[in-house]
Amino acid sequence: MYDIIVVGGGPAGMTAALYARRNAKTVLVIEKNGFGGQITHSPKVENYPAFATISGNELAERMLNQILEQGADIEFETVCEVKEEGDLKVVLTEEGGRYEARAIILATGVKHRMLGLPGEAELVGEGVSYCAVCDGDFFTDQVVCMAGGGNSALQEALLLAQNCKKVIILQDLPQLTGEAKLQEALAIKDNVEIHTSQTITALVQENGALTGVETHHKETGEVTVYPCSGLFVSIGLIPENEPFKELAALNAYGYFDTDEQCLTHTAGIYVAGDCRSKNVRQLTTATADGATAALAACRYLNELG
């Protein structure tokens, strides 16, 4: 049995583990995919204190090594349920694992939002991608489209522009919503096109591979097909909190309905990171949540004795 089990190995979860271990609590971190969460999709992190620039993968690796050196345990499994059994919290996984703790920190993160178009799922790996860091090199000297206009989309577009023949940004709003500096960096790229008010309505394919993207202009009604061999989708994130709704209330969007204190209506259950309701979802706010949730969990355990 552990003092604290952290569900999720992103920046929030790893920070929670770090603070819990520094308070002499036994800690298990359970992660289903890979440590680092969404930050591993960022080729350059330039807004995290103490680092002028660092890759998301390197930052995640440093965080992981730090909690391992502090004595945290890790397991690669998919948590499907957390339940209470008396004074204990029990974590069950799809792989059949059962782990017990006196407190739980849910740092479950988010997943990529899909366009929801026919054939999209089948074209993943055949032209459709949700990670330029992972798949961008496959499209060197080719034409690709980027769906989205926020910070993540613009960062990925800049990465793709380094090697792709052309990057076509398709935003369904009248303007890009990413930071001004990112927009300025894209504006000076000769191989970047930006088209706003464009809703992607269909994926064009041939022999099972993507060959183009069809759009509908929201103001003029014009239909356009942009020939491309790749489509990178960056249109938002979806929380995966449904399995835990009995222990921690969800808001209308599926995020944990809690404030900066990271508390839930269940004693001994805390939440941290992008999975909770918040106005700002950044690396720094995720790590802040991790520290807040861990210290709250430690106070709870100390009061139990």
Short mmCIF file of the C-alpha atoms (twelve columns), coordinates in Angstrom:
data_MODEL
# 
_entry.id   MODEL 
# 
loop_
_atom_site.group_PDB 
_atom_site.id 
_atom_site.type_symbol 
_atom_site.label_atom_id 
_atom_site.label_alt_id 
_atom_site.label_comp_id 
_atom_site.label_asym_id 
_atom_site.label_seq_id 
_atom_site.Cartn_x 
_atom_site.Cartn_y 
_atom_site.Cartn_z 
_atom_site.pdbx_PDB_model_num 
ATOM 1   C CA . MET A 1   0.000   0.000  0.000   1 
ATOM 2   C CA . TYR A 2   1.149   3.538  -0.809  1 
ATOM 3   C CA . ASP A 3   0.530   6.830  0.906   1 
ATOM 4   C CA . ILE A 4   -0.319  8.490  -2.419  1 
ATOM 5   C CA . ILE A 5   -1.072  7.173  -5.896  1 
ATOM 6   C CA . VAL A 6   -0.814  9.663  -8.747  1 
ATOM 7   C CA . VAL A 7   -2.871  8.813  -11.831 1 
ATOM 8   C CA . GLY A 8   -1.075  10.371 -14.788 1 
ATOM 9   C CA . GLY A 9   2.561   11.061 -15.588 1 
ATOM 10  C CA . GLY A 10  2.437   14.511 -17.151 1 
ATOM 11  C CA . PRO A 11  4.063   17.605 -15.619 1 
ATOM 12  C CA . ALA A 12  1.285   17.902 -13.019 1 
ATOM 13  C CA . GLY A 13  1.524   14.264 -11.986 1 
ATOM 14  C CA . MET A 14  5.313   14.226 -11.831 1 
ATOM 15  C CA . THR A 15  5.418   17.460 -9.827  1 
ATOM 16  C CA . ALA A 16  2.883   15.973 -7.418  1 
ATOM 17  C CA . ALA A 17  5.093   12.901 -7.013  1 
ATOM 18  C CA . LEU A 18  8.144   15.086 -6.401  1 
ATOM 19  C CA . TYR A 19  6.473   17.130 -3.664  1 
ATOM 20  C CA . ALA A 20  4.962   14.043 -2.037  1 
ATOM 21  C CA . ARG A 21  8.318   12.270 -1.911  1 
ATOM 22  C CA . ARG A 22  9.999   15.352 -0.473  1 
ATOM 23  C CA . ASN A 23  7.405   15.124 2.285   1 
ATOM 24  C CA . ALA A 24  8.446   11.523 2.968   1 
ATOM 25  C CA . LYS A 25  5.314   9.923  1.516   1 
ATOM 26  C CA . THR A 26  5.430   6.680  -0.445  1 
ATOM 27  C CA . VAL A 27  4.296   7.359  -4.003  1 
ATOM 28  C CA . LEU A 28  3.234   5.371  -7.051  1 
ATOM 29  C CA . VAL A 29  2.709   7.094  -10.421 1 
ATOM 30  C CA . ILE A 30  0.579   5.173  -12.932 1 
ATOM 31  C CA . GLU A 31  0.863   6.313  -16.563 1 
ATOM 32  C CA . LYS A 32  -0.804  4.656  -19.554 1 
ATOM 33  C CA . ASN A 33  1.280   5.971  -22.462 1 
ATOM 34  C CA . GLY A 34  4.505   7.858  -21.818 1 
ATOM 35  C CA . PHE A 35  5.688   10.311 -19.191 1 
ATOM 36  C CA . GLY A 36  5.436   13.979 -20.066 1 
ATOM 37  C CA . GLY A 37  1.907   14.256 -21.455 1 
ATOM 38  C CA . GLN A 38  1.184   17.014 -23.991 1 
ATOM 39  C CA . ILE A 39  4.524   18.740 -23.386 1 
ATOM 40  C CA . THR A 40  6.316   15.982 -25.301 1 
ATOM 41  C CA . HIS A 41  4.612   17.281 -28.455 1 
ATOM 42  C CA . SER A 42  6.414   20.638 -28.154 1 
ATOM 43  C CA . PRO A 43  9.728   20.811 -30.036 1 
ATOM 44  C CA . LYS A 44  10.704  23.942 -28.123 1 
ATOM 45  C CA . VAL A 45  9.604   25.053 -24.675 1 
ATOM 46  C CA . GLU A 46  10.570  28.688 -24.193 1 
ATOM 47  C CA . ASN A 47  8.173   29.818 -21.462 1 
ATOM 48  C CA . TYR A 48  9.287   27.639 -18.555 1 
ATOM 49  C CA . PRO A 49  11.405  29.415 -15.918 1 
ATOM 50  C CA . ALA A 50  15.165  28.695 -15.903 1 
ATOM 51  C CA . PHE A 51  15.232  27.355 -19.478 1 
ATOM 52  C CA . ALA A 52  15.649  29.787 -22.380 1 
ATOM 53  C CA . THR A 53  14.757  26.874 -24.627 1 
ATOM 54  C CA . ILE A 54  14.381  23.135 -24.102 1 
ATOM 55  C CA . SER A 55  12.531  20.411 -25.949 1 
ATOM 56  C CA . GLY A 56  9.413   18.996 -24.357 1 
ATOM 57  C CA . ASN A 57  10.880  15.507 -24.466 1 
ATOM 58  C CA . GLU A 58  14.042  16.568 -22.653 1 
ATOM 59  C CA . LEU A 59  12.081  18.435 -19.998 1 
ATOM 60  C CA . ALA A 60  9.826   15.411 -19.442 1 
ATOM 61  C CA . GLU A 61  12.865  13.135 -19.177 1 
ATOM 62  C CA . ARG A 62  14.431  15.398 -16.579 1 
ATOM 63  C CA . MET A 63  11.223  15.437 -14.560 1 
ATOM 64  C CA . LEU A 64  10.967  11.641 -14.707 1 
ATOM 65  C CA . ASN A 65  14.579  11.123 -13.659 1 
ATOM 66  C CA . GLN A 66  14.080  13.515 -10.766 1 
ATOM 67  C CA . ILE A 67  11.105  11.665 -9.285  1 
ATOM 68  C CA . LEU A 68  12.833  8.312  -9.775  1 
ATOM 69  C CA . GLU A 69  15.876  9.611  -7.920  1 
ATOM 70  C CA . GLN A 70  13.534  10.778 -5.154  1 
ATOM 71  C CA . GLY A 71  12.199  7.233  -4.805  1 
ATOM 72  C CA . ALA A 72  8.845   7.293  -6.573  1 
ATOM 73  C CA . ASP A 73  7.588   4.038  -8.102  1 
ATOM 74  C CA . ILE A 74  6.057   3.939  -11.593 1 
ATOM 75  C CA . GLU A 75  3.766   1.581  -13.470 1 
ATOM 76  C CA . PHE A 76  2.720   1.646  -17.124 1 
ATOM 77  C CA . GLU A 77  -0.955  0.705  -16.967 1 
ATOM 78  C CA . THR A 78  -4.343  2.227  -17.855 1 
ATOM 79  C CA . VAL A 79  -6.427  3.180  -14.839 1 
ATOM 80  C CA . CYS A 80  -10.099 2.353  -15.366 1 
ATOM 81  C CA . GLU A 81  -11.521 2.900  -11.892 1 
ATOM 82  C CA . VAL A 82  -10.803 4.418  -8.497  1 
ATOM 83  C CA . LYS A 83  -13.018 3.385  -5.594  1 
ATOM 84  C CA . GLU A 84  -13.164 3.691  -1.848  1 
ATOM 85  C CA . GLU A 85  -12.943 0.685  0.442   1 
ATOM 86  C CA . GLY A 86  -13.212 1.923  3.986   1 
ATOM 87  C CA . ASP A 87  -10.315 4.287  4.650   1 
ATOM 88  C CA . LEU A 88  -8.463  3.056  1.585   1 
ATOM 89  C CA . LYS A 89  -8.560  4.189  -2.032  1 
ATOM 90  C CA . VAL A 90  -8.262  1.361  -4.556  1 
ATOM 91  C CA . VAL A 91  -7.011  1.906  -8.097  1 
ATOM 92  C CA . LEU A 92  -7.924  -0.701 -10.719 1 
ATOM 93  C CA . THR A 93  -6.346  -0.928 -14.174 1 
ATOM 94  C CA . GLU A 94  -7.379  -2.454 -17.488 1 
ATOM 95  C CA . GLU A 95  -4.383  -4.769 -17.236 1 
ATOM 96  C CA . GLY A 96  -5.801  -6.291 -14.040 1 
ATOM 97  C CA . GLY A 97  -3.696  -4.317 -11.601 1 
ATOM 98  C CA . ARG A 98  -4.970  -3.408 -8.151  1 
ATOM 99  C CA . TYR A 99  -3.178  -0.767 -6.095  1 
ATOM 100 C CA . GLU A 100 -4.074  0.684  -2.720  1 
ATOM 101 C CA . ALA A 101 -3.336  4.078  -1.200  1 
ATOM 102 C CA . ARG A 102 -4.610  6.433  1.450   1 
ATOM 103 C CA . ALA A 103 -4.852  9.371  -0.973  1 
ATOM 104 C CA . ILE A 104 -5.164  9.785  -4.735  1 
ATOM 105 C CA . ILE A 105 -4.131  12.599 -7.069  1 
ATOM 106 C CA . LEU A 106 -5.876  12.521 -10.446 1 
ATOM 107 C CA . ALA A 107 -3.639  14.161 -13.045 1 
ATOM 108 C CA . THR A 108 -5.254  12.465 -16.023 1 
ATOM 109 C CA . GLY A 109 -4.495  15.132 -18.611 1 
ATOM 110 C CA . VAL A 110 -6.313  15.441 -21.922 1 
ATOM 111 C CA . LYS A 111 -6.360  13.878 -25.397 1 
ATOM 112 C CA . HIS A 112 -6.468  15.396 -28.878 1 
ATOM 113 C CA . ARG A 113 -9.830  16.448 -30.310 1 
ATOM 114 C CA . MET A 114 -10.607 14.914 -33.699 1 
ATOM 115 C CA . LEU A 115 -12.327 16.586 -36.631 1 
ATOM 116 C CA . GLY A 116 -15.014 13.909 -36.651 1 
ATOM 117 C CA . LEU A 117 -14.978 13.475 -40.437 1 
ATOM 118 C CA . PRO A 118 -15.688 10.245 -42.351 1 
ATOM 119 C CA . GLY A 119 -12.492 8.319  -42.924 1 
ATOM 120 C CA . GLU A 120 -10.477 10.287 -40.376 1 
ATOM 121 C CA . ALA A 121 -9.710  7.365  -38.102 1 
ATOM 122 C CA . GLU A 122 -8.767  5.162  -41.049 1 
ATOM 123 C CA . LEU A 123 -6.366  7.795  -42.387 1 
ATOM 124 C CA . VAL A 124 -4.405  8.139  -39.150 1 
ATOM 125 C CA . GLY A 125 -0.913  7.079  -40.164 1 
ATOM 126 C CA . GLU A 126 -1.853  7.401  -43.818 1 
ATOM 127 C CA . GLY A 127 -1.718  11.190 -43.954 1 
ATOM 128 C CA . VAL A 128 -3.634  12.293 -40.858 1 
ATOM 129 C CA . SER A 129 -1.620  13.052 -37.723 1 
ATOM 130 C CA . TYR A 130 -2.087  14.805 -34.390 1 
ATOM 131 C CA . CYS A 131 1.601   15.294 -33.617 1 
ATOM 132 C CA . ALA A 132 4.025   17.176 -35.849 1 
ATOM 133 C CA . VAL A 133 6.903   16.295 -33.537 1 
ATOM 134 C CA . CYS A 134 6.150   12.604 -33.999 1 
ATOM 135 C CA . ASP A 135 5.344   12.533 -37.718 1 
ATOM 136 C CA . GLY A 136 6.613   15.739 -39.295 1 
ATOM 137 C CA . ASP A 137 9.772   14.207 -40.754 1 
ATOM 138 C CA . PHE A 138 7.666   11.828 -42.855 1 
ATOM 139 C CA . PHE A 139 6.469   14.832 -44.887 1 
ATOM 140 C CA . THR A 140 9.790   16.432 -45.780 1 
ATOM 141 C CA . ASP A 141 9.536   18.359 -49.076 1 
ATOM 142 C CA . GLN A 142 5.789   17.710 -49.228 1 
ATOM 143 C CA . VAL A 143 2.681   19.897 -48.911 1 
ATOM 144 C CA . VAL A 144 0.770   19.589 -45.641 1 
ATOM 145 C CA . CYS A 145 -2.247  21.263 -44.039 1 
ATOM 146 C CA . MET A 146 -2.597  22.298 -40.414 1 
ATOM 147 C CA . ALA A 147 -6.088  22.382 -38.896 1 
ATOM 148 C CA . GLY A 148 -6.250  24.941 -36.110 1 
ATOM 149 C CA . GLY A 149 -5.091  28.428 -35.233 1 
ATOM 150 C CA . GLY A 150 -4.194  28.361 -31.538 1 
ATOM 151 C CA . ASN A 151 -0.763  28.235 -29.913 1 
ATOM 152 C CA . SER A 152 -0.289  24.504 -30.369 1 
ATOM 153 C CA . ALA A 153 -1.272  24.614 -34.030 1 
ATOM 154 C CA . LEU A 154 1.024   27.548 -34.775 1 
ATOM 155 C CA . GLN A 155 3.958   25.941 -32.952 1 
ATOM 156 C CA . GLU A 156 3.495   22.773 -34.959 1 
ATOM 157 C CA . ALA A 157 3.161   24.762 -38.190 1 
ATOM 158 C CA . LEU A 158 6.512   26.437 -37.492 1 
ATOM 159 C CA . LEU A 159 8.091   23.052 -36.945 1 
ATOM 160 C CA . LEU A 160 6.624   21.656 -40.163 1 
ATOM 161 C CA . ALA A 161 7.738   24.714 -42.149 1 
ATOM 162 C CA . GLN A 162 11.359  23.800 -41.487 1 
ATOM 163 C CA . ASN A 163 11.192  20.736 -43.751 1 
ATOM 164 C CA . CYS A 164 7.909   20.780 -45.660 1 
ATOM 165 C CA . LYS A 165 7.557   22.276 -49.128 1 
ATOM 166 C CA . LYS A 166 4.440   24.164 -48.025 1 
ATOM 167 C CA . VAL A 167 2.327   24.419 -44.866 1 
ATOM 168 C CA . ILE A 168 -1.302  25.496 -45.303 1 
ATOM 169 C CA . ILE A 169 -2.949  26.653 -42.068 1 
ATOM 170 C CA . LEU A 170 -6.744  26.258 -42.057 1 
ATOM 171 C CA . GLN A 171 -8.553  28.073 -39.251 1 
ATOM 172 C CA . ASP A 172 -12.336 27.932 -38.905 1 
ATOM 173 C CA . LEU A 173 -12.462 31.288 -37.075 1 
ATOM 174 C CA . PRO A 174 -12.065 34.697 -38.755 1 
ATOM 175 C CA . GLN A 175 -8.590  35.063 -37.232 1 
ATOM 176 C CA . LEU A 176 -5.782  33.065 -35.684 1 
ATOM 177 C CA . THR A 177 -5.960  32.840 -31.896 1 
ATOM 178 C CA . GLY A 178 -2.332  31.972 -31.132 1 
ATOM 179 C CA . GLU A 179 0.209   34.345 -29.592 1 
ATOM 180 C CA . ALA A 180 1.283   37.361 -31.635 1 
ATOM 181 C CA . LYS A 181 4.924   36.228 -31.659 1 
ATOM 182 C CA . LEU A 182 3.968   32.915 -33.227 1 
ATOM 183 C CA . GLN A 183 1.856   34.665 -35.848 1 
ATOM 184 C CA . GLU A 184 4.728   37.021 -36.651 1 
ATOM 185 C CA . ALA A 185 7.138   34.110 -37.010 1 
ATOM 186 C CA . LEU A 186 4.787   32.395 -39.454 1 
ATOM 187 C CA . ALA A 187 4.094   35.560 -41.439 1 
ATOM 188 C CA . ILE A 188 7.704   35.780 -42.610 1 
ATOM 189 C CA . LYS A 189 7.799   32.169 -43.803 1 
ATOM 190 C CA . ASP A 190 7.650   31.972 -47.609 1 
ATOM 191 C CA . ASN A 191 6.289   28.426 -47.500 1 
ATOM 192 C CA . VAL A 192 3.367   29.110 -45.128 1 
ATOM 193 C CA . GLU A 193 -0.159  30.003 -46.251 1 
ATOM 194 C CA . ILE A 194 -2.858  31.078 -43.788 1 
ATOM 195 C CA . HIS A 195 -6.558  30.744 -44.613 1 
ATOM 196 C CA . THR A 196 -9.187  31.776 -42.046 1 
ATOM 197 C CA . SER A 197 -12.950 31.120 -41.840 1 
ATOM 198 C CA . GLN A 198 -12.317 27.736 -43.434 1 
ATOM 199 C CA . THR A 199 -14.196 24.713 -42.089 1 
ATOM 200 C CA . ILE A 200 -12.769 21.363 -43.137 1 
ATOM 201 C CA . THR A 201 -15.679 19.365 -44.520 1 
ATOM 202 C CA . ALA A 202 -14.052 16.307 -46.103 1 
ATOM 203 C CA . LEU A 203 -10.828 14.386 -46.450 1 
ATOM 204 C CA . VAL A 204 -9.865  13.488 -50.011 1 
ATOM 205 C CA . GLN A 205 -8.124  10.168 -50.393 1 
ATOM 206 C CA . GLU A 206 -6.869  7.798  -53.030 1 
ATOM 207 C CA . ASN A 207 -5.868  4.178  -52.518 1 
ATOM 208 C CA . GLY A 208 -6.224  4.571  -48.766 1 
ATOM 209 C CA . ALA A 209 -3.941  7.622  -48.473 1 
ATOM 210 C CA . LEU A 210 -4.747  11.290 -47.970 1 
ATOM 211 C CA . THR A 211 -4.433  13.427 -51.101 1 
ATOM 212 C CA . GLY A 212 -6.278  16.592 -50.108 1 
ATOM 213 C CA . VAL A 213 -8.542  18.529 -47.779 1 
ATOM 214 C CA . GLU A 214 -11.907 20.017 -48.736 1 
ATOM 215 C CA . THR A 215 -13.045 23.192 -46.998 1 
ATOM 216 C CA . HIS A 216 -16.123 25.398 -46.867 1 
ATOM 217 C CA . HIS A 217 -15.627 29.152 -46.416 1 
ATOM 218 C CA . LYS A 218 -17.925 30.221 -43.582 1 
ATOM 219 C CA . GLU A 219 -18.564 33.677 -45.036 1 
ATOM 220 C CA . THR A 220 -18.616 33.204 -48.818 1 
ATOM 221 C CA . GLY A 221 -19.706 29.582 -48.988 1 
ATOM 222 C CA . GLU A 222 -16.898 28.811 -51.413 1 
ATOM 223 C CA . VAL A 223 -15.735 25.189 -51.499 1 
ATOM 224 C CA . THR A 224 -11.983 24.656 -51.934 1 
ATOM 225 C CA . VAL A 225 -9.845  21.545 -52.171 1 
ATOM 226 C CA . TYR A 226 -6.273  21.926 -50.955 1 
ATOM 227 C CA . PRO A 227 -4.077  19.150 -52.379 1 
ATOM 228 C CA . CYS A 228 -1.751  17.784 -49.683 1 
ATOM 229 C CA . SER A 229 -0.209  14.561 -48.517 1 
ATOM 230 C CA . GLY A 230 -0.534  15.314 -44.815 1 
ATOM 231 C CA . LEU A 231 -3.050  16.865 -42.436 1 
ATOM 232 C CA . PHE A 232 -2.008  17.769 -38.915 1 
ATOM 233 C CA . VAL A 233 -4.928  18.344 -36.553 1 
ATOM 234 C CA . SER A 234 -4.555  20.676 -33.569 1 
ATOM 235 C CA . ILE A 235 -8.057  21.880 -32.665 1 
ATOM 236 C CA . GLY A 236 -8.239  21.380 -28.952 1 
ATOM 237 C CA . LEU A 237 -8.139  18.815 -26.221 1 
ATOM 238 C CA . ILE A 238 -10.615 16.536 -24.455 1 
ATOM 239 C CA . PRO A 239 -10.388 15.462 -20.793 1 
ATOM 240 C CA . GLU A 240 -10.719 11.771 -19.952 1 
ATOM 241 C CA . ASN A 241 -12.317 12.070 -16.546 1 
ATOM 242 C CA . GLU A 242 -15.546 10.111 -16.953 1 
ATOM 243 C CA . PRO A 243 -14.360 7.027  -14.975 1 
ATOM 244 C CA . PHE A 244 -13.833 9.216  -11.898 1 
ATOM 245 C CA . LYS A 245 -17.005 11.329 -11.913 1 
ATOM 246 C CA . GLU A 246 -18.414 9.682  -8.778  1 
ATOM 247 C CA . LEU A 247 -15.424 10.820 -6.738  1 
ATOM 248 C CA . ALA A 248 -14.776 14.198 -8.352  1 
ATOM 249 C CA . ALA A 249 -17.518 16.292 -9.949  1 
ATOM 250 C CA . LEU A 250 -17.223 17.245 -13.625 1 
ATOM 251 C CA . ASN A 251 -18.301 20.472 -15.298 1 
ATOM 252 C CA . ALA A 252 -20.285 20.690 -18.537 1 
ATOM 253 C CA . TYR A 253 -17.123 20.194 -20.592 1 
ATOM 254 C CA . GLY A 254 -15.950 17.102 -18.747 1 
ATOM 255 C CA . TYR A 255 -13.201 18.789 -16.720 1 
ATOM 256 C CA . PHE A 256 -12.919 18.253 -12.974 1 
ATOM 257 C CA . ASP A 257 -15.019 21.009 -11.412 1 
ATOM 258 C CA . THR A 258 -12.560 22.364 -8.878  1 
ATOM 259 C CA . ASP A 259 -10.601 25.532 -8.211  1 
ATOM 260 C CA . GLU A 260 -6.965  26.428 -7.534  1 
ATOM 261 C CA . GLN A 261 -7.008  24.410 -4.301  1 
ATOM 262 C CA . CYS A 262 -7.322  21.187 -6.366  1 
ATOM 263 C CA . LEU A 263 -9.811  19.707 -3.897  1 
ATOM 264 C CA . THR A 264 -12.769 17.423 -4.664  1 
ATOM 265 C CA . HIS A 265 -15.898 16.515 -2.724  1 
ATOM 266 C CA . THR A 266 -14.231 13.225 -1.717  1 
ATOM 267 C CA . ALA A 267 -11.783 13.320 1.183   1 
ATOM 268 C CA . GLY A 268 -8.358  12.164 0.084   1 
ATOM 269 C CA . ILE A 269 -9.003  12.676 -3.650  1 
ATOM 270 C CA . TYR A 270 -7.279  15.596 -5.397  1 
ATOM 271 C CA . VAL A 271 -6.938  16.723 -9.018  1 
ATOM 272 C CA . ALA A 272 -4.165  18.530 -10.862 1 
ATOM 273 C CA . GLY A 273 -3.249  19.807 -14.289 1 
ATOM 274 C CA . ASP A 274 -5.087  20.250 -17.573 1 
ATOM 275 C CA . CYS A 275 -7.808  17.812 -16.516 1 
ATOM 276 C CA . ARG A 276 -9.366  20.327 -14.133 1 
ATOM 277 C CA . SER A 277 -11.450 23.435 -14.773 1 
ATOM 278 C CA . LYS A 278 -9.169  26.429 -15.250 1 
ATOM 279 C CA . ASN A 279 -8.717  29.556 -17.334 1 
ATOM 280 C CA . VAL A 280 -5.085  28.950 -18.259 1 
ATOM 281 C CA . ARG A 281 -3.646  25.600 -19.323 1 
ATOM 282 C CA . GLN A 282 0.115   25.942 -19.501 1 
ATOM 283 C CA . LEU A 283 3.115   23.960 -18.350 1 
ATOM 284 C CA . THR A 284 3.624   26.293 -15.407 1 
ATOM 285 C CA . THR A 285 0.003   26.030 -14.248 1 
ATOM 286 C CA . ALA A 286 0.185   22.235 -14.474 1 
ATOM 287 C CA . THR A 287 3.264   22.043 -12.269 1 
ATOM 288 C CA . ALA A 288 1.692   24.533 -9.846  1 
ATOM 289 C CA . ASP A 289 -1.360  22.270 -9.597  1 
ATOM 290 C CA . GLY A 290 0.869   19.285 -8.927  1 
ATOM 291 C CA . ALA A 291 2.535   21.019 -6.011  1 
ATOM 292 C CA . THR A 292 -0.796  22.269 -4.619  1 
ATOM 293 C CA . ALA A 293 -2.478  18.857 -4.835  1 
ATOM 294 C CA . ALA A 294 0.497   17.024 -3.315  1 
ATOM 295 C CA . LEU A 295 0.780   19.365 -0.355  1 
ATOM 296 C CA . ALA A 296 -2.970  19.110 0.241   1 
ATOM 297 C CA . ALA A 297 -2.717  15.321 0.155   1 
ATOM 298 C CA . CYS A 298 0.207   15.385 2.575   1 
ATOM 299 C CA . ARG A 299 -1.727  17.571 5.019   1 
ATOM 300 C CA . TYR A 300 -4.654  15.163 4.787   1 
ATOM 301 C CA . LEU A 301 -2.429  12.168 5.538   1 
ATOM 302 C CA . ASN A 302 -0.694  13.933 8.407   1 
ATOM 303 C CA . GLU A 303 -4.066  14.715 9.966   1 
ATOM 304 C CA . LEU A 304 -5.077  11.047 9.660   1 
ATOM 305 C CA . GLY A 305 -1.906  10.104 11.507  1 
# 
